[in-house]
Amino acid sequence: MVSDKKNPSPSSSRKLNSPPAEETTPLIDNTKPLSSHPKTLANVFIAIVGAGVLGMPYAFKRTGWIMGLLILSFIAASTTYCMTLLVQIRRKLDSYENGTTNISSFGDLGFAVCGTLGRFVVDVLITLSQAGFCIGYLIFIANTLLHLFHDEPSSDLGLSSGMSRFTVKSLYIWGCFPFQLGLNSIKTLTHLAPLSIFADVVDIGAMGVVMLEDLRLIMLRRREVKAFGGVSVFFYGMGVALFGYEGIAMVLPIESEMKDNAKFNKILALSMGLTTLMYGAFGALGYFAFGDKTKDIITSNLGTGWISSLVQLGLCINLFFTFPLMMNPVYEIVERRFSGGRYCLWLRWLFVLIVSLVALFVPNFADFLSLVGSSVCCCLGFILPGLFHLLAFKDEQGCKGCSLDIGIMIFGVVLAISGTWFSLMEILSAKE
């Protein structure tokens, strides 16, 4: 691997662009104090861990628990490596301009390596991924409330409107809609910071309660579980695992805010390792506790006790308030492109409407996680890092390095095509 301090060749330096001011995505504020090692570790953990963990037990049911752990470990290691590729590229570009390139986001990096086309592709994929996460949030909220307050998931109220009939689930989604319009009208992340802290506390607390309940049930009764699923579910598991590691777009902002960023790769590896241990334990314990009865949202297996109900309602509130936080990068992109970087209320409301409409037509939470992970997250996590690294280092790394970058890209393309296909088949079969 080539040192970041190596002098670039004249030919390669002319091919790499520095992002102009009007193209810069304001993901971080350069006036903020730099982060210590523990804070950076926490920032990486918060950026990665999301609602995807709630679908891990169901994914383990489909893939088998040993295959699920192997897939999870492989995706974690591969994603960590690709994250370090992004950091290597940024440091190399900084060395060209003595640290003045102002690359603080994935989009900046795409522009620096591939020009306007690179930023456009990154912007589109980040928009799709962030919107996909929020669609998953609405599906979770609606399905959880349906489980808590209604016995029949297919309850139909007999009302009709436009494209489809209103079910109880759709009423819950539309019930969230006016409140999300208000939350997503907030201009800056500063006012949303308390909601972020609350969401993180609820996440950790709810996962702890679920795992304790899993352990209690395992001690009472051992269920029959399988170690390996079929080949057909391999790519399904890959997609769910990729969705779980959803924070690649935040790696460069976090690394830019670290005080001693020379040790960032070690902090990143440690945080990813701890996250993988937590994901693996959560998925395996959930599957061991409920076996073949494991549902797509593990909290739906918890029963009707008051503790279970509080956990599920807490997670719903958590995701409800996380929604505007996850949509903020989308608003930064669309407002930069369509309103000159100025706040635009109607664009924000339009995206809330689109996300809500898509959520109406997806029946299964875990299937949707696999679809987003296999398609969008795969491109962001594997294909683009491999491509950008190849273009940035092609004049300096040997055949081995170039082959590795190409191999990552090929793996990403194969996984994206196959995983997307299998996930779509699962979603379509569930609707029949």
CSV table of C-alpha atoms in Angstrom, one decimal:
chain,number,residue,atom,x,y,z
A,1,MET,CA,0.0,0.0,0.0
A,2,VAL,CA,1.4,3.4,-1.0
A,3,SER,CA,2.2,5.9,1.7
A,4,ASP,CA,0.0,9.0,1.8
A,5,LYS,CA,3.1,11.2,1.8
A,6,LYS,CA,4.4,10.0,-1.5
A,7,ASN,CA,4.7,12.8,-4.0
A,8,PRO,CA,2.0,12.5,-6.8
A,9,SER,CA,3.0,12.3,-10.4
A,10,PRO,CA,2.2,15.4,-12.5
A,11,SER,CA,-0.1,13.5,-14.8
A,12,SER,CA,-2.1,12.1,-11.9
A,13,SER,CA,-2.4,15.4,-10.0
A,14,ARG,CA,-3.8,17.1,-13.1
A,15,LYS,CA,-6.6,14.5,-13.3
A,16,LEU,CA,-7.8,15.1,-9.7
A,17,ASN,CA,-10.0,18.1,-9.0
A,18,SER,CA,-10.6,20.1,-5.8
A,19,PRO,CA,-14.3,20.8,-5.2
A,20,PRO,CA,-15.3,24.4,-5.7
A,21,ALA,CA,-17.1,26.2,-2.9
A,22,GLU,CA,-20.5,25.9,-4.5
A,23,GLU,CA,-20.2,22.1,-4.7
A,24,THR,CA,-19.3,21.6,-1.0
A,25,THR,CA,-21.9,19.7,1.0
A,26,PRO,CA,-22.0,21.3,4.5
A,27,LEU,CA,-22.0,18.1,6.5
A,28,ILE,CA,-19.7,19.4,9.2
A,29,ASP,CA,-18.7,22.8,10.7
A,30,ASN,CA,-15.0,23.4,10.6
A,31,THR,CA,-15.2,25.7,13.6
A,32,LYS,CA,-16.2,22.8,15.9
A,33,PRO,CA,-13.6,21.5,18.4
A,34,LEU,CA,-11.9,18.4,17.3
A,35,SER,CA,-13.0,15.0,18.8
A,36,SER,CA,-11.0,12.9,21.2
A,37,HIS,CA,-10.5,9.1,20.7
A,38,PRO,CA,-13.5,8.1,22.8
A,39,LYS,CA,-15.8,10.6,21.2
A,40,THR,CA,-14.7,9.5,17.7
A,41,LEU,CA,-15.4,5.9,18.7
A,42,ALA,CA,-18.8,6.9,19.9
A,43,ASN,CA,-19.5,8.9,16.7
A,44,VAL,CA,-18.6,5.9,14.5
A,45,PHE,CA,-20.8,3.6,16.6
A,46,ILE,CA,-23.8,6.0,16.4
A,47,ALA,CA,-23.3,6.6,12.7
A,48,ILE,CA,-23.4,2.8,12.0
A,49,VAL,CA,-26.0,1.4,14.4
A,50,GLY,CA,-29.5,1.9,13.2
A,51,ALA,CA,-32.9,0.1,12.7
A,52,GLY,CA,-31.2,-2.6,10.6
A,53,VAL,CA,-30.2,-4.4,13.8
A,54,LEU,CA,-33.9,-5.2,14.5
A,55,GLY,CA,-34.0,-7.4,11.3
A,56,MET,CA,-30.9,-9.4,12.2
A,57,PRO,CA,-32.7,-12.3,14.1
A,58,TYR,CA,-35.1,-12.8,11.1
A,59,ALA,CA,-32.1,-12.8,8.7
A,60,PHE,CA,-30.4,-15.4,10.9
A,61,LYS,CA,-33.6,-17.5,10.7
A,62,ARG,CA,-33.4,-17.3,6.9
A,63,THR,CA,-29.6,-17.9,6.5
A,64,GLY,CA,-29.0,-20.1,9.6
A,65,TRP,CA,-27.1,-18.8,12.6
A,66,ILE,CA,-23.6,-19.9,11.6
A,67,MET,CA,-24.0,-18.6,8.0
A,68,GLY,CA,-25.5,-15.4,9.4
A,69,LEU,CA,-22.5,-14.9,11.7
A,70,LEU,CA,-20.0,-15.6,8.8
A,71,ILE,CA,-21.9,-13.2,6.5
A,72,LEU,CA,-22.0,-10.5,9.2
A,73,SER,CA,-18.2,-10.9,9.9
A,74,PHE,CA,-17.3,-10.8,6.2
A,75,ILE,CA,-19.4,-7.7,5.5
A,76,ALA,CA,-18.0,-5.9,8.5
A,77,ALA,CA,-14.4,-6.6,7.5
A,78,SER,CA,-15.0,-5.7,3.9
A,79,THR,CA,-16.9,-2.5,4.8
A,80,THR,CA,-14.2,-1.4,7.2
A,81,TYR,CA,-11.6,-1.9,4.5
A,82,CYS,CA,-13.6,0.1,2.0
A,83,MET,CA,-14.1,2.9,4.6
A,84,THR,CA,-10.3,3.1,5.0
A,85,LEU,CA,-9.9,3.4,1.2
A,86,LEU,CA,-12.0,6.6,1.3
A,87,VAL,CA,-9.8,8.0,4.1
A,88,GLN,CA,-6.6,7.1,2.1
A,89,ILE,CA,-8.0,8.9,-1.0
A,90,ARG,CA,-8.8,12.0,1.0
A,91,ARG,CA,-5.4,12.1,2.7
A,92,LYS,CA,-3.7,11.8,-0.7
A,93,LEU,CA,-5.7,14.6,-2.2
A,94,ASP,CA,-4.9,16.7,0.9
A,95,SER,CA,-1.2,16.1,0.3
A,96,TYR,CA,-1.5,17.7,-3.1
A,97,GLU,CA,-2.9,21.0,-1.7
A,98,ASN,CA,-1.1,20.9,1.7
A,99,GLY,CA,-4.4,20.1,3.4
A,100,THR,CA,-6.5,22.7,1.8
A,101,THR,CA,-8.7,20.6,-0.4
A,102,ASN,CA,-11.7,20.9,2.0
A,103,ILE,CA,-12.8,17.3,1.3
A,104,SER,CA,-15.2,16.6,4.2
A,105,SER,CA,-17.9,14.4,2.6
A,106,PHE,CA,-18.3,11.5,0.3
A,107,GLY,CA,-19.7,13.9,-2.4
A,108,ASP,CA,-16.6,16.1,-2.1
A,109,LEU,CA,-14.4,13.0,-2.7
A,110,GLY,CA,-16.5,12.0,-5.7
A,111,PHE,CA,-16.0,15.4,-7.2
A,112,ALA,CA,-12.3,15.5,-6.5
A,113,VAL,CA,-11.8,12.1,-8.2
A,114,CYS,CA,-14.4,12.0,-11.0
A,115,GLY,CA,-15.6,15.6,-11.3
A,116,THR,CA,-19.2,16.6,-11.6
A,117,LEU,CA,-20.3,13.1,-12.6
A,118,GLY,CA,-18.7,11.6,-9.5
A,119,ARG,CA,-20.5,14.0,-7.2
A,120,PHE,CA,-23.8,13.4,-9.0
A,121,VAL,CA,-23.6,9.6,-8.6
A,122,VAL,CA,-22.7,9.9,-4.9
A,123,ASP,CA,-25.5,12.4,-4.3
A,124,VAL,CA,-28.1,10.2,-6.0
A,125,LEU,CA,-27.0,7.1,-4.0
A,126,ILE,CA,-26.9,8.9,-0.7
A,127,THR,CA,-30.4,10.3,-1.4
A,128,LEU,CA,-31.7,6.8,-2.2
A,129,SER,CA,-30.0,5.3,0.8
A,130,GLN,CA,-31.1,7.9,3.4
A,131,ALA,CA,-34.7,7.8,2.0
A,132,GLY,CA,-34.6,4.0,2.1
A,133,PHE,CA,-33.6,4.1,5.8
A,134,CYS,CA,-36.6,6.4,6.5
A,135,ILE,CA,-39.0,4.2,4.5
A,136,GLY,CA,-37.8,1.3,6.7
A,137,TYR,CA,-38.5,3.5,9.8
A,138,LEU,CA,-42.1,4.0,8.7
A,139,ILE,CA,-42.6,0.3,7.9
A,140,PHE,CA,-41.3,-0.5,11.4
A,141,ILE,CA,-43.5,2.1,13.1
A,142,ALA,CA,-46.7,0.9,11.3
A,143,ASN,CA,-46.1,-2.8,11.7
A,144,THR,CA,-45.2,-2.4,15.4
A,145,LEU,CA,-48.3,-0.3,16.2
A,146,LEU,CA,-50.4,-2.9,14.2
A,147,HIS,CA,-48.9,-5.7,16.3
A,148,LEU,CA,-49.6,-3.8,19.5
A,149,PHE,CA,-53.2,-2.7,18.9
A,150,HIS,CA,-54.6,-5.1,16.3
A,151,ASP,CA,-54.8,-8.8,16.1
A,152,GLU,CA,-55.2,-9.1,12.3
A,153,PRO,CA,-52.4,-7.6,10.2
A,154,SER,CA,-54.6,-7.5,7.2
A,155,SER,CA,-57.4,-5.6,8.9
A,156,ASP,CA,-59.3,-3.5,6.3
A,157,LEU,CA,-61.4,-0.5,7.2
A,158,GLY,CA,-63.2,-0.6,4.0
A,159,LEU,CA,-62.1,2.9,2.9
A,160,SER,CA,-60.8,3.5,-0.6
A,161,SER,CA,-58.6,6.2,-2.0
A,162,GLY,CA,-56.8,6.5,-5.3
A,163,MET,CA,-54.2,3.7,-5.8
A,164,SER,CA,-55.1,1.4,-3.0
A,165,ARG,CA,-57.4,0.6,-0.1
A,166,PHE,CA,-56.7,2.1,3.3
A,167,THR,CA,-55.6,-0.6,5.7
A,168,VAL,CA,-54.9,0.0,9.4
A,169,LYS,CA,-51.2,0.0,8.5
A,170,SER,CA,-51.6,2.7,6.0
A,171,LEU,CA,-53.5,4.8,8.5
A,172,TYR,CA,-50.6,4.6,10.9
A,173,ILE,CA,-48.3,5.8,8.1
A,174,TRP,CA,-50.5,8.7,7.1
A,175,GLY,CA,-51.0,9.5,10.8
A,176,CYS,CA,-47.2,10.1,11.0
A,177,PHE,CA,-47.3,12.3,7.8
A,178,PRO,CA,-48.4,15.7,9.2
A,179,PHE,CA,-46.1,15.5,12.2
A,180,GLN,CA,-43.2,14.5,9.9
A,181,LEU,CA,-43.9,17.5,7.7
A,182,GLY,CA,-43.5,19.7,10.8
A,183,LEU,CA,-40.3,18.0,12.0
A,184,ASN,CA,-38.7,18.0,8.5
A,185,SER,CA,-39.4,21.7,8.2
A,186,ILE,CA,-36.7,22.5,10.9
A,187,LYS,CA,-33.9,24.2,9.1
A,188,THR,CA,-30.8,23.1,11.0
A,189,LEU,CA,-29.5,20.0,12.7
A,190,THR,CA,-28.7,22.0,15.8
A,191,HIS,CA,-32.3,22.0,16.9
A,192,LEU,CA,-32.5,18.3,16.3
A,193,ALA,CA,-29.5,17.4,18.5
A,194,PRO,CA,-31.5,16.6,21.6
A,195,LEU,CA,-33.7,14.2,19.5
A,196,SER,CA,-30.5,12.4,18.4
A,197,ILE,CA,-29.3,11.9,22.0
A,198,PHE,CA,-32.7,10.6,23.0
A,199,ALA,CA,-32.8,8.2,20.0
A,200,ASP,CA,-29.4,6.7,20.9
A,201,VAL,CA,-30.4,6.2,24.5
A,202,VAL,CA,-33.6,4.5,23.5
A,203,ASP,CA,-31.8,2.3,21.0
A,204,ILE,CA,-29.3,0.9,23.5
A,205,GLY,CA,-31.9,0.5,26.2
A,206,ALA,CA,-34.4,-1.3,24.0
A,207,MET,CA,-31.7,-3.7,22.6
A,208,GLY,CA,-30.6,-4.5,26.1
A,209,VAL,CA,-34.2,-5.4,27.2
A,210,VAL,CA,-34.7,-7.5,24.1
A,211,MET,CA,-31.5,-9.5,24.6
A,212,LEU,CA,-32.4,-10.1,28.3
A,213,GLU,CA,-35.8,-11.4,27.3
A,214,ASP,CA,-34.1,-13.6,24.7
A,215,LEU,CA,-31.8,-15.1,27.3
A,216,ARG,CA,-34.7,-15.7,29.6
A,217,LEU,CA,-36.6,-17.6,26.9
A,218,ILE,CA,-33.6,-19.6,25.9
A,219,MET,CA,-33.1,-20.8,29.5
A,220,LEU,CA,-36.8,-21.8,29.7
A,221,ARG,CA,-36.9,-23.6,26.4
A,222,ARG,CA,-34.4,-24.6,23.7
A,223,ARG,CA,-35.9,-24.3,20.2
A,224,GLU,CA,-34.7,-26.1,17.1
A,225,VAL,CA,-32.5,-23.9,14.9
A,226,LYS,CA,-30.5,-24.4,11.7
A,227,ALA,CA,-26.9,-23.6,11.2
A,228,PHE,CA,-26.9,-23.0,7.4
A,229,GLY,CA,-29.6,-22.0,5.0
A,230,GLY,CA,-29.7,-22.6,1.2
A,231,VAL,CA,-27.6,-20.8,-1.4
A,232,SER,CA,-30.7,-18.8,-2.4
A,233,VAL,CA,-30.7,-16.9,0.9
A,234,PHE,CA,-27.0,-16.1,0.9
A,235,PHE,CA,-27.4,-12.8,-1.0
A,236,TYR,CA,-30.5,-12.0,1.1
A,237,GLY,CA,-28.3,-12.2,4.2
A,238,MET,CA,-25.7,-10.1,2.5
A,239,GLY,CA,-28.2,-7.3,1.8
A,240,VAL,CA,-29.5,-7.2,5.4
A,241,ALA,CA,-25.9,-7.1,6.8
A,242,LEU,CA,-25.0,-4.3,4.4
A,243,PHE,CA,-28.0,-2.3,5.6
A,244,GLY,CA,-26.9,-2.8,9.1
A,245,TYR,CA,-23.6,-1.0,8.4
A,246,GLU,CA,-25.2,2.1,7.1
A,247,GLY,CA,-22.7,4.8,8.1
A,248,ILE,CA,-20.1,4.8,5.3
A,249,ALA,CA,-21.3,8.3,4.1
A,250,MET,CA,-20.3,9.7,7.5
A,251,VAL,CA,-16.8,8.3,7.7
A,252,LEU,CA,-15.1,11.3,6.1
A,253,PRO,CA,-16.9,13.9,8.2
A,254,ILE,CA,-16.1,12.0,11.4
A,255,GLU,CA,-12.4,11.5,10.4
A,256,SER,CA,-12.1,15.2,9.6
A,257,GLU,CA,-13.3,16.1,13.1
A,258,MET,CA,-10.9,13.8,14.9
A,259,LYS,CA,-8.1,15.4,16.8
A,260,ASP,CA,-5.4,12.7,16.1
A,261,ASN,CA,-6.7,11.4,12.9
A,262,ALA,CA,-3.6,9.3,12.3
A,263,LYS,CA,-5.1,6.7,14.6
A,264,PHE,CA,-8.5,6.9,12.9
A,265,ASN,CA,-8.3,3.5,11.2
A,266,LYS,CA,-7.6,1.8,14.5
A,267,ILE,CA,-10.6,3.6,16.1
A,268,LEU,CA,-12.7,2.6,13.1
A,269,ALA,CA,-11.7,-1.0,13.3
A,270,LEU,CA,-12.4,-1.1,17.0
A,271,SER,CA,-15.9,0.4,16.6
A,272,MET,CA,-16.8,-1.9,13.7
A,273,GLY,CA,-15.6,-4.9,15.7
A,274,LEU,CA,-17.7,-3.9,18.8
A,275,THR,CA,-20.7,-3.3,16.5
A,276,THR,CA,-20.3,-6.7,14.8
A,277,LEU,CA,-20.2,-8.4,18.2
A,278,MET,CA,-23.4,-6.7,19.2
A,279,TYR,CA,-25.1,-7.4,15.9
A,280,GLY,CA,-24.1,-11.1,16.1
A,281,ALA,CA,-25.2,-11.5,19.7
A,282,PHE,CA,-28.5,-9.7,19.0
A,283,GLY,CA,-29.2,-11.8,15.9
A,284,ALA,CA,-28.2,-15.1,17.3
A,285,LEU,CA,-30.0,-14.7,20.6
A,286,GLY,CA,-33.2,-13.5,18.9
A,287,TYR,CA,-33.2,-16.6,16.6
A,288,PHE,CA,-32.3,-19.0,19.4
A,289,ALA,CA,-35.2,-17.6,21.5
A,290,PHE,CA,-37.9,-17.9,18.9
A,291,GLY,CA,-36.6,-20.3,16.3
A,292,ASP,CA,-38.9,-20.7,13.2
A,293,LYS,CA,-41.4,-18.2,14.8
A,294,THR,CA,-38.9,-15.3,14.6
A,295,LYS,CA,-40.7,-12.4,12.9
A,296,ASP,CA,-39.2,-9.8,10.5
A,297,ILE,CA,-39.2,-7.3,13.4
A,298,ILE,CA,-37.9,-9.1,16.5
A,299,THR,CA,-39.9,-6.8,18.9
A,300,SER,CA,-43.1,-8.3,17.5
A,301,ASN,CA,-42.1,-11.6,19.2
A,302,LEU,CA,-42.0,-10.1,22.7
A,303,GLY,CA,-45.6,-10.6,23.6
A,304,THR,CA,-48.1,-8.2,25.2
A,305,GLY,CA,-46.6,-7.4,28.6
A,306,TRP,CA,-46.2,-3.8,29.7
A,307,ILE,CA,-42.4,-3.9,29.4
A,308,SER,CA,-42.6,-5.3,25.9
A,309,SER,CA,-45.1,-2.6,25.0
A,310,LEU,CA,-42.9,0.1,26.4
A,311,VAL,CA,-39.9,-1.1,24.5
A,312,GLN,CA,-41.8,-1.3,21.2
A,313,LEU,CA,-43.4,2.1,21.7
A,314,GLY,CA,-40.0,3.6,22.7
A,315,LEU,CA,-38.4,2.3,19.5
A,316,CYS,CA,-41.3,3.7,17.5
A,317,ILE,CA,-40.8,7.1,19.1
A,318,ASN,CA,-37.0,6.8,18.5
A,319,LEU,CA,-37.4,6.1,14.8
A,320,PHE,CA,-40.1,8.8,14.5
A,321,PHE,CA,-37.7,11.4,15.7
A,322,THR,CA,-34.7,9.9,13.9
A,323,PHE,CA,-36.6,10.4,10.5
A,324,PRO,CA,-35.7,14.1,10.1
A,325,LEU,CA,-32.1,13.5,11.1
A,326,MET,CA,-31.7,10.8,8.4
A,327,MET,CA,-33.4,13.0,5.8
A,328,ASN,CA,-31.1,16.0,6.5
A,329,PRO,CA,-28.4,14.9,4.1
A,330,VAL,CA,-31.0,14.5,1.4
A,331,TYR,CA,-32.3,18.0,1.9
A,332,GLU,CA,-28.7,19.4,1.7
A,333,ILE,CA,-28.3,17.7,-1.6
A,334,VAL,CA,-31.6,18.6,-3.2
A,335,GLU,CA,-31.5,22.2,-1.9
A,336,ARG,CA,-28.0,22.7,-3.3
A,337,ARG,CA,-29.0,21.3,-6.7
A,338,PHE,CA,-32.5,22.8,-7.1
A,339,SER,CA,-32.7,25.9,-4.9
A,340,GLY,CA,-29.2,27.3,-4.9
A,341,GLY,CA,-28.4,26.0,-1.4
A,342,ARG,CA,-31.3,27.9,0.1
A,343,TYR,CA,-33.9,26.4,2.4
A,344,CYS,CA,-36.8,25.1,0.4
A,345,LEU,CA,-39.9,23.9,2.3
A,346,TRP,CA,-41.8,22.4,-0.7
A,347,LEU,CA,-38.9,20.2,-1.6
A,348,ARG,CA,-38.7,18.8,1.9
A,349,TRP,CA,-42.4,18.2,2.0
A,350,LEU,CA,-42.3,16.5,-1.4
A,351,PHE,CA,-39.7,14.0,-0.2
A,352,VAL,CA,-41.6,13.3,3.0
A,353,LEU,CA,-44.6,12.5,0.8
A,354,ILE,CA,-42.6,10.2,-1.6
A,355,VAL,CA,-41.1,8.3,1.3
A,356,SER,CA,-44.5,7.8,2.9
A,357,LEU,CA,-46.0,6.6,-0.4
A,358,VAL,CA,-43.3,4.0,-0.9
A,359,ALA,CA,-43.6,2.7,2.7
A,360,LEU,CA,-47.3,1.9,2.0
A,361,PHE,CA,-46.4,-0.8,-0.6
A,362,VAL,CA,-43.6,-2.7,1.2
A,363,PRO,CA,-45.1,-5.5,3.3
A,364,ASN,CA,-42.0,-6.9,5.1
A,365,PHE,CA,-39.4,-4.9,7.1
A,366,ALA,CA,-36.5,-7.3,6.7
A,367,ASP,CA,-37.1,-7.8,3.0
A,368,PHE,CA,-36.9,-4.1,2.5
A,369,LEU,CA,-33.6,-3.9,4.5
A,370,SER,CA,-32.2,-6.5,2.1
A,371,LEU,CA,-33.3,-4.6,-0.9
A,372,VAL,CA,-31.8,-1.3,0.1
A,373,GLY,CA,-28.6,-3.0,1.4
A,374,SER,CA,-28.1,-5.0,-1.8
A,375,SER,CA,-28.8,-2.2,-4.2
A,376,VAL,CA,-27.8,1.3,-2.8
A,377,CYS,CA,-25.6,0.4,0.2
A,378,CYS,CA,-23.7,-2.1,-2.0
A,379,CYS,CA,-22.8,0.7,-4.5
A,380,LEU,CA,-21.8,3.1,-1.7
A,381,GLY,CA,-20.0,0.5,0.3
A,382,PHE,CA,-18.0,-1.4,-2.3
A,383,ILE,CA,-18.3,-0.2,-5.9
A,384,LEU,CA,-17.6,3.5,-5.5
A,385,PRO,CA,-14.7,3.1,-2.9
A,386,GLY,CA,-13.0,0.6,-5.2
A,387,LEU,CA,-13.5,2.8,-8.2
A,388,PHE,CA,-12.4,6.0,-6.6
A,389,HIS,CA,-9.3,4.3,-5.0
A,390,LEU,CA,-8.4,2.8,-8.4
A,391,LEU,CA,-8.6,6.1,-10.2
A,392,ALA,CA,-6.7,8.0,-7.4
A,393,PHE,CA,-3.8,5.4,-7.1
A,394,LYS,CA,-3.6,3.8,-10.5
A,395,ASP,CA,-0.3,5.5,-11.3
A,396,GLU,CA,1.3,4.5,-8.0
A,397,GLN,CA,0.1,1.0,-7.0
A,398,GLY,CA,1.1,-2.1,-8.8
A,399,CYS,CA,-0.9,-4.8,-10.4
A,400,LYS,CA,-1.8,-6.3,-7.1
A,401,GLY,CA,-3.3,-3.1,-5.8
A,402,CYS,CA,-5.3,-2.5,-9.0
A,403,SER,CA,-6.5,-6.1,-9.1
A,404,LEU,CA,-7.7,-5.7,-5.5
A,405,ASP,CA,-9.7,-2.6,-6.4
A,406,ILE,CA,-11.2,-4.2,-9.4
A,407,GLY,CA,-12.0,-7.3,-7.4
A,408,ILE,CA,-13.9,-5.1,-4.9
A,409,MET,CA,-15.8,-3.5,-7.7
A,410,ILE,CA,-16.7,-6.8,-9.3
A,411,PHE,CA,-17.8,-8.3,-6.0
A,412,GLY,CA,-20.0,-5.2,-5.4
A,413,VAL,CA,-21.6,-5.5,-8.9
A,414,VAL,CA,-22.3,-9.2,-8.4
A,415,LEU,CA,-23.7,-8.7,-5.0
A,416,ALA,CA,-25.8,-5.7,-6.1
A,417,ILE,CA,-27.4,-7.5,-9.0
A,418,SER,CA,-28.0,-10.9,-7.3
A,419,GLY,CA,-29.0,-9.4,-4.0
A,420,THR,CA,-31.4,-6.9,-5.5
A,421,TRP,CA,-33.0,-9.7,-7.6
A,422,PHE,CA,-33.5,-12.1,-4.6
A,423,SER,CA,-34.8,-9.3,-2.4
A,424,LEU,CA,-37.4,-8.2,-5.0
A,425,MET,CA,-38.5,-11.8,-5.4
A,426,GLU,CA,-39.0,-12.0,-1.6
A,427,ILE,CA,-41.0,-8.7,-1.6
A,428,LEU,CA,-43.2,-9.7,-4.6
A,429,SER,CA,-43.9,-13.2,-3.2
A,430,ALA,CA,-44.9,-11.7,0.1
A,431,LYS,CA,-47.5,-9.5,-1.6
A,432,GLU,CA,-49.1,-12.4,-3.6
